[in-house]
C-alpha angles and dihedrals in degrees: 000000000000091000092051091048092052092048092049091049091051093051091048091053092052092051091052091051092052092052089054094055119101115269118246109227118216111203116229111263096016089135092058123108090239090057090054090050092049091050095045123102122226109278094030124131119222113200121198112239096184142357113297130201108199143094114250136195129205105213123229112268095028122113116196142153118227112205108197091191101189097313133108128242111200125184126241102212109318134052110317093229124015110187120198095154135040116305134179119188123201138162135064099272129110136257106203134182123195102175127100113254094009130108139217092235123020108183128196095152134040120306133177119194112202095159146347135092116263113201149156100214094177094053112141105174109129102179142353091283101038120068095173091220094288121063140126146132117293091217127018117189123198094154131031125312128178116192120196138182112298097045121110122195118188143139136227092024115264089338091198095176091048093231104128140043097062103111103063128038115253096233125021115199113182129006134317088208110011097191098044092105089223121121091217095066109358145056117277116184111239094015106065140003126287088219112024111213127211120186118185116190096165146328139109122284121187131182137336128134082277116008094218120016118191103197140177110343093353124151113203130184121177117189099164147335137111120272128188128179135175100176112053124320140348089224130018111189123192100162131014121343134165123190119190099162148346139108115267121186129173134181097196142104093244119062144280090248123026115193125194136185129185114181093189095060106090143146119256089266093053100260112149114247098185102040096154093218110162126170123180122187100158146002139090119269120191130181134160117279111286094020119114122246089211125024139168115255114240114266089023118142098224145312099243094125099055112112124179120188102157146007140080121275135187091220135040112278098170092124089067098041117116121250112279095032136073141189116253126185114237130208090271092057095253125128113236123195110236135172110263145049138277126248113221087251089073109098122190090351094297111141127173102183145010139206108208102318098333115104126213131201096213135030090232090057091051093048091049091051096044119103128201113296096019127125123225109207120197115228097185142011112282131213114204129188127203097214088214094299092158135247098283094054135072129240083221117029127196119189134177097348134118104216143136125232109204110192092191086210095308129130134240107205127190117231130216118284126202095234111047092180091070105046118170123216118258091241132018112193109188152139098052097314117157110206133173117202115197138173091356135137115212112193114183088184090204087291097096134048111226126008093221120013106190116191120175093338144099124251135181118196118199124179097336136146121217119183151152099031122154087224129024130327089235132007115196107193117181086330144110118256128182119183120194105165122359141152119199127182142164096010102150100221096036147277108287130003121196116194142147111221094153109090116253092003123108131190137241123209126188121182116191104158142350146088122266109193104180120104088241096049099170126005122189105201105172096189097175098038092245122147118279115190111200126185119181113185099159148347140102120267115194092185137033130304104215138179125212095187136004116308123184114231 
């Protein structure tokens, strides 16, 4: 009993001492994210430890990093984050806004987005005229924002049925009404930037009426990122924009890039706010068939300040390409910007060959333009048709020129003719021409007679394939032929025929390398009993080499 009484007395004394200590006061709201921001020193990192529902402000003069971790910050009634200082955002969490006319990030200061998903999950805008009672930008920039890989900007959540997010643009850079005097949509000296700047180095951007809108006074530079839009445009530029890279895809009836200019919209000192300056030096721009890659925004003054020097486009943009370059359609149907110019024979950007840096729409046009010593380089496979020219003619004819045709690995394919009894050769080389064929595939496809029909000319063949002719692969008639790398196959009459049908004119044939697969590999015909000088130093002949009349060796 005495021991229990002493213990009880001791406990009672301790309790009395505690009640006499000073009380620690906890300010209301100290556990809020805003309280942590207020208490943080410049350079601190604040890491979310749970989901928060509140609207926060980064004060001017404060520099902090907000690590979202994998949590969600949702606004109460205003912008989710208003940044007046310097803010870096990291992590994989989400910044969400669910209030009409408010945004996930409203920036007056300097912000760097290295991670996070920025969203408006309650977005209800269904088209440019219907806001659904809840619509807004996901990000509005009136300062400087840099967005890097790891950041995701979207609207209406995952929006799997693609219903919402079509009333407001996804990102607004610049001012909706520069001279309004209101911080919400206009320039206010001392509060926000005279020329808001948005730099995008990477990230994923999904949705919005326009995915990125560069508005009054805005300065936009896109170096990378992936942009998808199903409402209007991936980028709408009203002021100054530069695109050096990125993948831009739209499924709309407008354009990948809309560009606007309004000369009458100026600051009070006369500076243009909607200059419509757009330069593109890289990137991939895809739209549905028949939809422009670049288009003038309605009510725009003109498109005189659009300059394209690089990139890949799903439609022809040659009217915007800088001097010294042109847009050429590739095998995938995309228009690539290349150094050079177009010949008038190029239609819809489709070129088949070039001489130097000048592109031609037909091989005939290139051959006509070529001068002695020049090389015609194929830039695509070519299909040629004989138009019933007859079996002594060529679908393509080269006369009296010394040129090289470099296939660069491409094919020349003969097309169907209406009279198969009078097939022309793929090439006639005649009248003293001197032609080198290299790295070329000639496919007669049973729709042409000979691959090469040489008549009173000189030809060098280097690393070529000639196949599927109804006659020979090559006919050398009173001409000079040197073969240094060839493969022939499935030519009905044989591989190579050497003859001399021009009076008083023989032929020379030199074989250095190649494979002749026909059963009549080489046939020396010697119709006019003129001299044929043949030198065979190499090659594989999978058929016979035969002589009709005397041939000197």
